[in-house]
Amino acid sequence: MKNNLQNTNNVINKKIDWNLVQSEMKIKFGNEIYESWLKKIEFIDEFKNYVLISVSTRFIRDWITSRYLDQILQILKEYKKEIIRIEFVINDNNFIKENSEKNENNKKNNLNNHNVSFIKDSFLQYNRIDPNKNFDNFVTGYSNKLAFEASKKVSQDIAHYNPLYLYGGVGMGKTHLLNAIGLNLKDKNKIMFISAERFMYQFVKSIKSNEMVKFKDYFRNTDVLLIDDIQFMNGKEAMQEEFFHTFNALIEKGSQIIISADRPPNKLLRIQDRIKSRFSGGLVVDIQNTDYELRYNIIKSKVEELKLFYSNQITINDEIQKFISTEIRTSIRELVGSLNRIVSFSRIYSKVPSLAEVRIILKDLLNLSENKVTIDSIQTIVCKFFKISKNEMLSPRRSRYLVRPRQTAIYLAKMLTSKSLPEIGRSFSNRDHTTVIHSVKTIEQLRKTDNELNVNIDTLKNKILYNQDNEI
Ligand code: ADP
Ligand code: MG
């Protein structure tokens, strides 16, 4: 079978045999990886130069994409050299069914008529609404509450705010909200969910292939047009012209338009003034930077999601949750990504990582403060906090008022630096590494019951990591 597939030059009707691809993946990646990540991939369909596969969550998709996709593509190319990319669907069950029906039709069309409209084709590829990004799992806080409320409002009451323009930094939840709106409205309305880049691409392609009429019909037929990342729209006059007319036509017929961008309308570059002013004509809402509370709530909710997904076989303790909520502030995407990394680590090594391990796992995402944390600075800060001198901390004296601060400093050195136990011991007047272990264990034990100690340690951590007193 395999030879048969490989040695024929007649590629037109050659079909990919997914079972064969799977056996190759097993050989290439080994049983363990295959069983954990690749086995459950469902093959949906092949197109001229790409294949469509499905997995059950975004997390798995991202994991496969970042680690194995290139090699899977190589395997596929052995069977069909035209394949240049792999597309994913995240499958909730209905979704698959719906798509395979569509694909059935598509296949039939392909047989009868090779000239399937690229618009339909790309509609299948790009108009995907991800069932995992909905309103229920969108966690709100001070910074995104308005955007959330406005999005819900347009999902209940179309064309109330028109257009709705959401803006905010990278990874702050804009696409998630657009997707949630689409998800809510898709059963009763014709939805078009597209990035501005895609819009331009299709525009240019439809001019080239003389399908402008279809293009116009296609867009002007929608009830809800969701355009993501409008800041990337920088097309020629003709395209902006077309966009402007589409926009006006849709608003006129009472269709809802929702736009996302990384900046407010008046800051958009290379976009005609009249379009910008149109964008400002409805409701403009921004998503601001997250605060600690929102980050922590997002992490908590993702941990719950993951627990459900992995049938409770996941423990990411509260200390780690707090740590990443404090540390990963740049975007929610990175925040969620860090959690996924930690979960993968703990699954692969079958253990909950320590804070020191977490620092290593997330090294590239953590800010530079890591490099500034030295045992010396920890000692200084802890001494100041407990009002003892450094000489006292480093002395062999075992008075109670010295022992606890000393143990705390040792514990923090273990948690916040990547120094080994003997190294830490040496920095505390050549104490033995067993003393270090004893100190760490004592504090860990006390933390289970001693609330005051917990508060002190959090405060100290913040002082050490950020030179600040107020968070947590
Ligand atoms: P943007 O489009 O603004 O760059 P995304 O919508 O792609 O950001 O969000 C990045 C990731 O963070 C996605 O996985 C998304 O589901 C998640 N996310 C963002 N905001 C929230 C939130 N408030 N609650 C839960 N998950 C969120
Ligand atoms: Mg986005």
Short mmCIF file of C-alpha atoms in Angstrom, two decimals, residues 39 82 111 120 123 179 199 207 226 238 354 364 371 383 468:
data_model
loop_
_atom_site.label_atom_id
_atom_site.label_comp_id
_atom_site.label_asym_id
_atom_site.label_seq_id
_atom_site.Cartn_x
_atom_site.Cartn_y
_atom_site.Cartn_z
CA LYS A 39 -3.20 9.27 18.51
CA GLU A 82 1.70 19.08 -2.79
CA LEU A 111 -15.55 15.50 -8.19
CA LYS A 120 -16.26 29.02 -0.35
CA PHE A 123 -14.81 30.27 4.10
CA ASN A 179 -15.36 34.63 18.75
CA PHE A 199 -10.15 40.20 4.00
CA ILE A 207 -9.93 40.69 -8.42
CA LEU A 226 -16.63 40.32 12.70
CA ALA A 238 -9.63 50.33 -4.34
CA SER A 354 8.69 23.36 42.56
CA ASP A 364 12.07 33.25 28.73
CA ASN A 371 18.79 37.93 37.43
CA CYS A 383 17.04 41.18 57.88
CA GLN A 468 7.53 46.83 46.08
#
